Amino acid sequence: SSSTNAVAFAFGATTPLPALRSFCIYASVGMVFDLLFQVTFFVAVLALDERRRDSGRCASLPCVQASRLPACFRVDCALSEEEVVPQPAPVKAQPAASAWRRWSLVLRGLVLALYFSTLVASTIAAFDISVGLQAPDLVPSGSATSSWFAATAAVWPQQAQLVEVIVQHRPLDGEGA
C-alpha cells in the first residue's frame, strides 16, 4: 500500500549514498501525496460520479441528461430512462445555506487558483531539470573515494572526474586458476 511504501522509502533515505538518499526522499514524499490523494480526491470523484449516475447523465457528456440525447449517444449512460431516479423538489434556500454557498464558491476559486499556480510553477521548474549525476554524488560521504574526489577537484578544478571500476574475480574452490 502507499503507506508502507512511504515508510520503506523513508527508511531507505537513511543510506549513506547521496543519490540513493535523494531518490528515496523523493519517492517517499510522492507516496505520501499518493496516499493523501487516494483518501481525499479519489473518494470525492467517486461521490461525484455516483451523483452523475443517479441523475441519469452520461459519462462522456456529464452536463447533458441522457433523456435529452439521441439513442445512439446513450451507450455510456449510467441508467436507462426508466431507471432514472426522480429528483426531489427544490427546497427554499435558508440563510445559512446561502452563506455556505458563498463560501463554497470562494473556496472553489482558491482551490482552482492554487491548482493553476502549482501547474505554472511546475511547468517553469521542469525546464530547469538537468540530466545526469556527478560522480561524487554516487559515493558515501566520508569514504576514501569521496575524499579522493575532493582532493582531485582541489588540484584540477576544471577537469571532469572520471571513475574506473575494476572487478577481479577469484576462482571458486575446485575451479582451475
Coordinates of N, CA, C and O in Angstrom, one line a residue:
S1 N 0.8 -1.2 0.0 CA 0.0 0.0 0.0 C 0.9 1.2 0.0 O 2.1 1.2 0.2
S2 N 0.3 2.4 -0.2 CA 1.0 3.6 -0.3 C 1.7 4.0 1.0 O 2.8 4.5 1.1
S3 N 1.1 3.7 2.2 CA 1.7 4.0 3.5 C 2.9 3.1 3.7 O 3.9 3.7 4.2
T4 N 2.8 1.8 3.4 CA 4.0 1.0 3.6 C 5.1 1.4 2.7 O 6.3 1.3 3.1
N5 N 4.8 1.7 1.4 CA 5.8 2.2 0.5 C 6.5 3.5 1.0 O 7.7 3.6 0.9
A6 N 5.7 4.4 1.5 CA 6.3 5.7 2.0 C 7.2 5.4 3.2 O 8.3 6.0 3.2
V7 N 6.8 4.5 4.1 CA 7.7 4.2 5.2 C 9.0 3.5 4.7 O 10.1 3.8 5.2
A8 N 8.8 2.6 3.8 CA 10.0 1.8 3.3 C 11.0 2.8 2.6 O 12.2 2.7 2.8
F9 N 10.5 3.7 1.8 CA 11.3 4.7 1.2 C 11.9 5.7 2.2 O 13.1 6.1 2.0
A10 N 11.2 6.0 3.2 CA 11.7 6.9 4.3 C 12.9 6.2 5.0 O 13.9 6.8 5.3
F11 N 12.8 4.8 5.2 CA 13.9 4.1 5.8 C 15.1 4.1 4.8 O 16.2 4.1 5.2
G12 N 14.8 4.0 3.5 CA 15.8 4.0 2.5 C 16.6 5.3 2.5 O 17.7 5.4 2.0
A13 N 15.9 6.4 2.9 CA 16.6 7.7 2.9 C 17.7 7.8 3.9 O 18.4 8.8 3.9
T14 N 17.9 6.8 4.8 CA 19.0 6.8 5.7 C 20.3 6.3 5.2 O 21.3 6.2 5.9
T15 N 20.3 5.9 3.9 CA 21.5 5.3 3.3 C 22.6 6.4 3.2 O 22.3 7.6 3.0
P16 N 23.8 6.0 3.2 CA 24.9 7.0 3.1 C 25.2 7.4 1.6 O 25.9 8.4 1.4
L17 N 24.6 6.8 0.7 CA 24.8 7.1 -0.7 C 23.9 8.3 -1.1 O 22.6 8.2 -1.0
P18 N 24.5 9.5 -1.4 CA 23.7 10.7 -1.7 C 22.6 10.5 -2.8 O 21.5 11.0 -2.6
A19 N 22.9 9.9 -3.9 CA 22.0 9.8 -5.0 C 20.8 8.9 -4.6 O 19.7 9.2 -4.9
L20 N 21.1 7.8 -3.9 CA 20.0 6.9 -3.4 C 19.2 7.6 -2.4 O 18.0 7.4 -2.3
R21 N 19.8 8.4 -1.5 CA 19.1 9.1 -0.5 C 18.1 10.1 -1.1 O 16.9 10.2 -0.7
S22 N 18.6 10.8 -2.1 CA 17.7 11.8 -2.8 C 16.5 11.1 -3.4 O 15.4 11.5 -3.3
F23 N 16.8 9.9 -4.1 CA 15.7 9.2 -4.7 C 14.7 8.7 -3.7 O 13.5 8.8 -3.9
C24 N 15.2 8.2 -2.5 CA 14.3 7.7 -1.5 C 13.4 8.8 -0.9 O 12.2 8.6 -0.6
I25 N 14.0 9.9 -0.7 CA 13.2 11.0 -0.1 C 12.1 11.5 -1.1 O 11.0 11.6 -0.8
Y26 N 12.5 11.6 -2.4 CA 11.5 11.9 -3.5 C 10.4 10.9 -3.6 O 9.2 11.3 -3.6
A27 N 10.8 9.6 -3.6 CA 9.8 8.6 -3.7 C 8.9 8.5 -2.4 O 7.7 8.3 -2.5
S28 N 9.4 8.7 -1.2 CA 8.6 8.7 0.0 C 7.6 9.9 0.0 O 6.5 9.7 0.3
V29 N 8.1 11.1 -0.4 CA 7.1 12.2 -0.4 C 6.0 11.9 -1.5 O 4.9 12.2 -1.3
G30 N 6.4 11.3 -2.6 CA 5.5 11.0 -3.7 C 4.4 10.0 -3.2 O 3.2 10.1 -3.5
M31 N 4.8 9.0 -2.4 CA 3.9 8.0 -1.8 C 3.0 8.7 -0.8 O 1.8 8.3 -0.8
V32 N 3.5 9.6 0.0 CA 2.6 10.3 0.9 C 1.5 11.0 0.2 O 0.3 11.0 0.6
F33 N 1.9 11.8 -0.8 CA 0.9 12.5 -1.6 C 0.0 11.6 -2.3 O -1.2 11.9 -2.4
D34 N 0.4 10.5 -2.8 CA -0.4 9.5 -3.4 C -1.5 9.0 -2.4 O -2.7 8.9 -2.8
L35 N -1.1 8.7 -1.2 CA -2.0 8.3 -0.2 C -3.0 9.4 0.1 O -4.2 9.1 0.2
L36 N -2.6 10.6 0.2 CA -3.5 11.7 0.5 C -4.5 11.9 -0.6 O -5.7 12.1 -0.4
F37 N -4.0 11.8 -1.9 CA -5.0 11.9 -3.0 C -5.9 10.7 -3.0 O -7.1 10.9 -3.4
Q38 N -5.5 9.5 -2.7 CA -6.4 8.4 -2.6 C -7.5 8.6 -1.6 O -8.7 8.3 -1.8
V39 N -7.1 9.2 -0.5 CA -8.1 9.3 0.6 C -9.0 10.5 0.4 O -10.2 10.5 0.8
T40 N -8.6 11.5 -0.3 CA -9.4 12.7 -0.5 C -9.9 12.9 -1.9 O -11.1 12.7 -2.1
F41 N -9.1 13.1 -2.8 CA -9.5 13.4 -4.2 C -10.3 12.2 -4.8 O -11.3 12.4 -5.4
F42 N -9.8 11.0 -4.7 CA -10.4 9.9 -5.4 C -11.8 9.6 -4.8 O -12.7 9.3 -5.6
V43 N -11.9 9.7 -3.5 CA -13.2 9.5 -2.9 C -14.2 10.6 -3.3 O -15.4 10.3 -3.6
A44 N -13.8 11.8 -3.4 CA -14.6 12.9 -3.8 C -15.1 12.7 -5.3 O -16.3 12.9 -5.6
V45 N -14.2 12.2 -6.1 CA -14.6 12.0 -7.5 C -15.5 10.8 -7.6 O -16.5 10.8 -8.4
L46 N -15.4 9.8 -6.8 CA -16.3 8.7 -6.8 C -17.7 9.2 -6.4 O -18.7 8.7 -6.9
A47 N -17.8 10.0 -5.4 CA -19.1 10.6 -4.9 C -19.7 11.4 -6.0 O -20.9 11.3 -6.3
L48 N -18.9 12.2 -6.8 CA -19.5 13.0 -7.9 C -19.9 12.1 -9.0 O -21.0 12.3 -9.6
D49 N -19.2 11.0 -9.3 CA -19.6 10.1 -10.3 C -20.9 9.4 -9.9 O -21.8 9.2 -10.8
E50 N -21.1 9.0 -8.6 CA -22.3 8.4 -8.2 C -23.5 9.4 -8.3 O -24.6 9.0 -8.8
R51 N -23.3 10.7 -8.0 CA -24.3 11.7 -8.2 C -24.7 11.8 -9.7 O -25.8 11.9 -10.1
R52 N -23.6 11.7 -10.6 CA -23.9 11.8 -12.0 C -24.7 10.6 -12.5 O -25.7 10.7 -13.2
R53 N -24.4 9.4 -12.0 CA -25.1 8.2 -12.4 C -26.6 8.3 -11.9 O -27.5 7.9 -12.6
D54 N -26.8 8.8 -10.6 CA -28.1 8.9 -10.1 C -29.0 9.8 -10.9 O -30.2 9.7 -10.9
S55 N -28.4 10.9 -11.4 CA -29.2 11.9 -12.1 C -29.4 11.5 -13.6 O -30.0 12.2 -14.4
G56 N -28.9 10.3 -14.0 CA -29.1 9.8 -15.4 C -28.3 10.6 -16.4 O -28.7 10.7 -17.6
R57 N -27.1 11.0 -16.1 CA -26.2 11.7 -17.0 C -25.2 10.7 -17.6 O -24.8 9.7 -17.0
C58 N -24.7 11.0 -18.8 CA -23.7 10.2 -19.5 C -22.3 10.5 -19.0 O -22.1 11.6 -18.6
A59 N -21.4 9.5 -19.1 CA -20.0 9.7 -18.7 C -19.3 10.7 -19.6 O -18.5 11.5 -19.2
S60 N -19.6 10.6 -20.9 CA -18.8 11.4 -21.9 C -19.4 12.8 -21.9 O -18.6 13.7 -22.3
L61 N -20.6 13.0 -21.6 CA -21.2 14.3 -21.6 C -22.0 14.5 -20.3 O -23.2 14.5 -20.3
P62 N -21.3 14.7 -19.2 CA -22.0 14.8 -17.9 C -22.8 16.0 -17.7 O -23.6 16.0 -16.8
C63 N -22.7 17.0 -18.6 CA -23.5 18.2 -18.4 C -24.9 18.0 -19.0 O -25.8 18.9 -18.8
V64 N -25.1 17.0 -19.8 CA -26.4 16.7 -20.5 C -27.0 15.5 -20.0 O -26.4 14.5 -19.8
Q65 N -28.3 15.6 -19.7 CA -29.1 14.4 -19.2 C -29.3 13.5 -20.4 O -29.4 13.8 -21.5
A66 N -29.3 12.2 -20.0 CA -29.4 11.1 -21.0 C -30.7 11.2 -21.8 O -30.8 10.9 -23.0
S67 N -31.8 11.7 -21.2 CA -33.1 11.8 -21.8 C -33.1 12.8 -23.0 O -33.9 12.7 -23.9
R68 N -32.2 13.7 -23.0 CA -32.1 14.8 -24.0 C -31.2 14.4 -25.2 O -31.1 15.1 -26.1
L69 N -30.5 13.2 -25.0 CA -29.6 12.8 -26.1 C -30.3 11.8 -27.0 O -31.2 11.1 -26.6
P70 N -29.9 11.8 -28.3 CA -30.4 10.7 -29.2 C -30.0 9.4 -28.7 O -29.0 9.2 -28.0
A71 N -30.7 8.3 -29.0 CA -30.5 7.0 -28.5 C -29.1 6.5 -28.9 O -28.5 5.7 -28.1
C72 N -28.5 6.9 -30.0 CA -27.2 6.4 -30.4 C -26.1 7.0 -29.5 O -25.0 6.4 -29.4
F73 N -26.3 8.0 -28.7 CA -25.3 8.6 -27.8 C -25.5 8.1 -26.4 O -24.7 8.5 -25.5
R74 N -26.5 7.3 -26.1 CA -26.7 6.9 -24.7 C -26.0 5.6 -24.4 O -26.3 5.0 -23.4
V75 N -25.0 5.2 -25.1 CA -24.3 4.0 -24.9 C -23.6 4.0 -23.5 O -23.6 3.0 -22.8
D76 N -22.9 5.1 -23.1 CA -22.2 5.2 -21.9 C -23.0 5.8 -20.7 O -22.4 6.1 -19.7
C77 N -24.3 5.9 -20.9 CA -25.1 6.5 -19.8 C -25.2 5.4 -18.7 O -25.3 4.2 -18.9
A78 N -25.3 5.9 -17.5 CA -25.3 5.0 -16.3 C -26.7 4.3 -16.2 O -26.7 3.1 -15.9
L79 N -27.7 5.0 -16.4 CA -29.1 4.5 -16.2 C -29.9 4.7 -17.4 O -29.8 5.6 -18.1
S80 N -30.8 3.7 -17.6 CA -31.7 3.9 -18.7 C -32.8 4.9 -18.3 O -32.9 5.3 -17.1
E81 N -33.6 5.4 -19.2 CA -34.7 6.4 -18.8 C -35.6 5.9 -17.8 O -36.1 6.6 -16.9
E82 N -35.9 4.6 -17.8 CA -36.9 4.0 -16.8 C -36.2 4.0 -15.4 O -36.9 4.0 -14.4
E83 N -34.9 3.9 -15.3 CA -34.2 3.8 -14.0 C -33.8 5.1 -13.4 O -33.3 5.1 -12.3
V84 N -34.0 6.2 -14.1 CA -33.6 7.5 -13.6 C -34.4 7.8 -12.3 O -35.6 7.7 -12.3
V85 N -33.7 8.1 -11.3 CA -34.3 8.5 -10.0 C -34.9 9.9 -10.1 O -34.2 10.8 -10.5
P86 N -36.2 10.0 -9.8 CA -36.7 11.4 -9.8 C -36.1 12.3 -8.8 O -35.8 11.9 -7.7
Q87 N -35.8 13.5 -9.2 CA -35.2 14.5 -8.3 C -36.2 15.1 -7.4 O -37.3 15.5 -7.9
P88 N -35.9 15.3 -6.2 CA -36.9 15.9 -5.3 C -37.1 17.4 -5.6 O -36.2 18.0 -6.3
A89 N -38.2 18.0 -5.2 CA -38.5 19.4 -5.5 C -37.4 20.2 -4.7 O -37.0 19.9 -3.6
P90 N -37.0 21.3 -5.4 CA -36.0 22.2 -4.7 C -36.6 22.8 -3.4 O -37.7 23.1 -3.3
V91 N -35.7 22.8 -2.4 CA -36.1 23.4 -1.1 C -35.7 24.8 -1.1 O -34.6 25.2 -1.6
K92 N -36.5 25.7 -0.5 CA -36.2 27.1 -0.4 C -34.9 27.3 0.4 O -34.7 26.7 1.5
A93 N -34.0 28.1 -0.1 CA -32.7 28.3 0.5 C -32.8 29.0 1.8 O -33.6 30.0 1.9
Q94 N -32.1 28.5 2.8 CA -32.1 29.2 4.1 C -30.8 30.1 4.2 O -29.9 29.9 3.4
P95 N -30.8 31.0 5.1 CA -29.7 32.0 5.2 C -28.3 31.2 5.4 O -27.3 31.6 4.8
A96 N -28.3 30.2 6.2 CA -27.1 29.5 6.5 C -26.6 28.8 5.2 O -25.4 28.8 4.9
A97 N -27.6 28.3 4.4 CA -27.2 27.6 3.2 C -26.6 28.5 2.2 O -25.7 28.2 1.4
S98 N -27.2 29.7 2.1 CA -26.7 30.7 1.1 C -25.3 31.2 1.5 O -24.5 31.5 0.7
A99 N -25.1 31.3 2.8 CA -23.8 31.7 3.3 C -22.7 30.6 3.0 O -21.6 30.9 2.5
W100 N -23.2 29.4 3.2 CA -22.3 28.3 2.8 C -22.0 28.3 1.3 O -20.9 28.0 0.9
R101 N -23.0 28.6 0.5 CA -22.8 28.6 -0.9 C -21.8 29.7 -1.3 O -21.0 29.4 -2.2
R102 N -21.9 30.8 -0.7 CA -20.9 31.9 -1.0 C -19.5 31.4 -0.6 O -18.6 31.6 -1.4
W103 N -19.3 30.9 0.6 CA -18.0 30.4 1.0 C -17.6 29.3 0.1 O -16.4 29.1 -0.2
S104 N -18.5 28.4 -0.3 CA -18.1 27.3 -1.2 C -17.6 27.9 -2.5 O -16.6 27.3 -3.0
L105 N -18.1 28.9 -3.1 CA -17.6 29.5 -4.3 C -16.2 30.1 -4.1 O -15.3 30.0 -4.9
V106 N -16.0 30.7 -2.9 CA -14.7 31.3 -2.6 C -13.7 30.2 -2.5 O -12.6 30.3 -3.1
L107 N -14.1 29.1 -1.8 CA -13.1 28.0 -1.7 C -12.8 27.3 -3.0 O -11.7 27.0 -3.2
R108 N -13.8 27.2 -3.8 CA -13.6 26.6 -5.1 C -12.6 27.5 -5.9 O -11.7 27.0 -6.6
G109 N -12.8 28.8 -5.9 CA -11.9 29.7 -6.5 C -10.4 29.6 -6.0 O -9.5 29.6 -6.8
L110 N -10.3 29.5 -4.7 CA -9.0 29.4 -4.1 C -8.3 28.1 -4.5 O -7.1 28.0 -4.8
V111 N -9.1 27.0 -4.5 CA -8.5 25.7 -5.0 C -8.1 25.8 -6.4 O -7.0 25.3 -6.8
L112 N -8.9 26.4 -7.3 CA -8.5 26.5 -8.7 C -7.3 27.4 -8.8 O -6.4 27.1 -9.6
A113 N -7.2 28.5 -8.1 CA -6.0 29.3 -8.1 C -4.8 28.6 -7.7 O -3.7 28.7 -8.3
L114 N -4.9 27.8 -6.6 CA -3.8 27.0 -6.1 C -3.4 26.0 -7.1 O -2.2 25.8 -7.4
Y115 N -4.3 25.3 -7.8 CA -4.0 24.3 -8.8 C -3.3 25.0 -10.0 O -2.2 24.5 -10.4
F116 N -3.8 26.1 -10.5 CA -3.1 26.7 -11.7 C -1.8 27.3 -11.3 O -0.9 27.3 -12.1
S117 N -1.6 27.8 -10.1 CA -0.3 28.4 -9.7 C 0.7 27.2 -9.6 O 1.9 27.4 -10.0
T118 N 0.3 26.1 -9.0 CA 1.1 24.9 -8.9 C 1.5 24.4 -10.3 O 2.6 24.0 -10.6
L119 N 0.5 24.4 -11.2 CA 0.8 23.9 -12.6 C 1.8 24.8 -13.3 O 2.7 24.3 -13.9
V120 N 1.6 26.1 -13.2 CA 2.6 27.1 -13.8 C 4.0 26.9 -13.2 O 5.0 26.9 -13.9
A121 N 4.0 26.8 -11.8 CA 5.3 26.7 -11.2 C 6.0 25.4 -11.6 O 7.2 25.3 -11.8
S122 N 5.3 24.3 -11.7 CA 5.8 23.0 -12.1 C 6.3 23.1 -13.6 O 7.4 22.5 -13.9
T123 N 5.6 23.7 -14.4 CA 6.0 23.8 -15.8 C 7.3 24.6 -15.9 O 8.2 24.3 -16.7
I124 N 7.4 25.7 -15.2 CA 8.6 26.6 -15.2 C 9.8 25.8 -14.6 O 10.9 25.8 -15.2
A125 N 9.6 25.1 -13.5 CA 10.6 24.3 -12.9 C 11.1 23.1 -13.8 O 12.2 22.7 -13.7
A126 N 10.2 22.6 -14.6 CA 10.6 21.5 -15.4 C 11.6 21.8 -16.4 O 12.4 21.0 -16.9
F127 N 11.7 23.1 -16.8 CA 12.8 23.5 -17.8 C 14.2 23.6 -17.1 O 15.2 23.7 -17.8
D128 N 14.2 23.6 -15.8 CA 15.5 23.7 -15.1 C 16.0 22.3 -14.7 O 17.1 22.3 -14.0
I129 N 15.4 21.3 -15.0 CA 15.8 19.9 -14.6 C 17.1 19.6 -15.5 O 17.1 19.7 -16.7
S130 N 18.1 19.1 -14.8 CA 19.3 18.7 -15.5 C 19.4 17.2 -15.5 O 18.9 16.5 -14.6
V131 N 20.0 16.7 -16.5 CA 20.1 15.2 -16.6 C 21.5 14.8 -16.2 O 22.5 15.4 -16.5
G132 N 21.5 13.7 -15.4 CA 22.8 13.1 -15.1 C 23.2 13.3 -13.6 O 22.6 14.2 -12.9
L133 N 24.1 12.6 -13.2 CA 24.6 12.6 -11.8 C 26.1 12.9 -11.9 O 26.8 12.5 -12.8
Q134 N 26.6 13.6 -10.9 CA 28.1 13.8 -10.8 C 28.6 12.6 -10.0 O 28.0 12.0 -9.2
A135 N 29.8 12.2 -10.4 CA 30.4 11.0 -9.8 C 30.5 11.1 -8.2 O 30.3 10.1 -7.5
P136 N 30.8 12.3 -7.6 CA 30.9 12.4 -6.2 C 29.5 12.1 -5.5 O 29.5 11.8 -4.3
D137 N 28.4 12.3 -6.2 CA 27.1 12.0 -5.7 C 26.8 10.5 -5.5 O 25.8 10.2 -4.9
L138 N 27.6 9.7 -6.1 CA 27.3 8.3 -6.1 C 28.1 7.5 -5.0 O 27.9 6.3 -4.9
V139 N 28.9 8.2 -4.2 CA 29.7 7.5 -3.2 C 29.3 8.1 -1.8 O 28.9 9.2 -1.7
P140 N 29.4 7.3 -0.8 CA 29.1 7.8 0.6 C 30.0 8.9 1.0 O 31.2 8.9 0.7
S141 N 29.5 9.9 1.7 CA 30.3 11.0 2.2 C 31.2 10.4 3.3 O 30.8 9.6 4.1
G142 N 32.4 10.9 3.4 CA 33.4 10.4 4.4 C 34.2 9.2 4.0 O 35.0 8.7 4.7
S143 N 33.9 8.6 2.8 CA 34.6 7.4 2.4 C 35.9 7.9 1.7 O 36.2 9.0 1.4
A144 N 36.8 6.9 1.5 CA 38.1 7.2 0.8 C 37.9 7.7 -0.6 O 38.6 8.6 -1.0
T145 N 36.9 7.2 -1.3 CA 36.6 7.6 -2.6 C 36.1 9.1 -2.6 O 36.5 9.9 -3.5
S146 N 35.3 9.4 -1.6 CA 34.8 10.8 -1.5 C 35.9 11.8 -1.3 O 36.0 12.8 -1.9
S147 N 36.9 11.4 -0.4 CA 38.0 12.3 -0.1 C 38.9 12.4 -1.4 O 39.5 13.4 -1.6
W148 N 39.0 11.3 -2.1 CA 39.8 11.3 -3.4 C 39.2 12.3 -4.4 O 39.9 13.1 -5.0
F149 N 37.8 12.3 -4.5 CA 37.1 13.2 -5.4 C 37.4 14.7 -4.9 O 37.6 15.5 -5.8
A150 N 37.3 14.9 -3.6 CA 37.6 16.3 -3.1 C 39.0 16.7 -3.4 O 39.2 17.9 -3.8
A151 N 40.0 15.8 -3.2 CA 41.4 16.2 -3.5 C 41.6 16.4 -5.0 O 42.3 17.3 -5.4
T152 N 41.0 15.6 -5.8 CA 41.2 15.7 -7.3 C 40.5 17.1 -7.7 O 41.1 17.8 -8.6
A153 N 39.4 17.4 -7.2 CA 38.7 18.7 -7.6 C 39.5 19.9 -7.1 O 39.5 20.9 -7.7
A154 N 40.3 19.7 -6.0 CA 41.1 20.8 -5.5 C 42.3 21.0 -6.4 O 42.7 22.2 -6.6
V155 N 42.9 20.0 -6.9 CA 44.1 20.1 -7.7 C 43.7 20.4 -9.2 O 44.3 21.3 -9.8
W156 N 42.7 19.8 -9.7 CA 42.3 20.0 -11.1 C 40.8 20.4 -11.1 O 39.9 19.6 -11.4
P157 N 40.5 21.7 -10.8 CA 39.0 22.0 -10.7 C 38.3 22.0 -12.0 O 37.1 21.9 -12.1
Q158 N 39.0 22.2 -13.1 CA 38.3 22.3 -14.4 C 38.1 20.9 -15.1 O 37.5 20.8 -16.1
Q159 N 38.8 19.9 -14.6 CA 38.8 18.6 -15.3 C 37.7 17.8 -14.8 O 37.3 17.8 -13.6
A160 N 37.1 17.0 -15.7 CA 36.0 16.1 -15.3 C 36.5 15.0 -14.4 O 37.7 14.5 -14.6
Q161 N 35.7 14.6 -13.5 CA 36.2 13.5 -12.6 C 35.7 12.2 -13.2 O 34.4 11.9 -13.2
L162 N 36.6 11.3 -13.6 CA 36.2 10.1 -14.2 C 36.4 9.0 -13.1 O 37.3 9.1 -12.2
V163 N 35.6 7.9 -13.2 CA 35.7 6.8 -12.3 C 35.9 5.6 -13.1 O 35.3 5.3 -14.1
E164 N 36.8 4.8 -12.6 CA 37.1 3.5 -13.2 C 36.7 2.4 -12.2 O 37.2 2.5 -11.1
V165 N 35.9 1.5 -12.6 CA 35.6 0.4 -11.7 C 36.3 -0.9 -12.2 O 36.1 -1.3 -13.3
I166 N 37.1 -1.5 -11.3 CA 37.8 -2.7 -11.7 C 37.3 -3.8 -10.8 O 37.3 -3.7 -9.6
V167 N 36.9 -4.9 -11.5 CA 36.3 -6.0 -10.8 C 37.3 -7.2 -11.0 O 37.6 -7.5 -12.2
Q168 N 37.7 -7.8 -10.0 CA 38.6 -9.0 -10.1 C 37.8 -10.2 -9.5 O 37.3 -10.1 -8.4
H169 N 37.8 -11.3 -10.3 CA 37.1 -12.5 -9.9 C 38.2 -13.5 -9.5 O 39.1 -13.8 -10.2
R170 N 38.0 -14.0 -8.3 CA 38.9 -15.1 -7.8 C 38.2 -16.4 -8.2 O 37.0 -16.5 -8.2
P171 N 39.0 -17.4 -8.6 CA 38.4 -18.7 -8.9 C 37.8 -19.3 -7.7 O 38.3 -19.2 -6.6
L172 N 36.6 -19.9 -7.8 CA 36.0 -20.6 -6.7 C 36.7 -21.9 -6.4 O 37.5 -22.4 -7.2
D173 N 36.5 -22.4 -5.3 CA 37.1 -23.7 -4.9 C 36.8 -24.8 -5.9 O 35.6 -25.0 -6.3
G174 N 37.8 -25.5 -6.4 CA 37.5 -26.6 -7.3 C 37.7 -26.2 -8.7 O 37.6 -27.0 -9.7
E175 N 37.8 -24.9 -9.0 CA 37.9 -24.4 -10.4 C 39.4 -24.2 -10.7 O 40.2 -23.9 -9.8
G176 N 39.7 -24.2 -12.0 CA 41.1 -24.0 -12.4 C 41.5 -22.6 -12.3 O 40.6 -21.7 -12.3
A177 N 42.8 -22.3 -12.1 CA 43.2 -21.0 -12.0 C 43.3 -20.3 -13.3 O 43.2 -19.8 -14.1

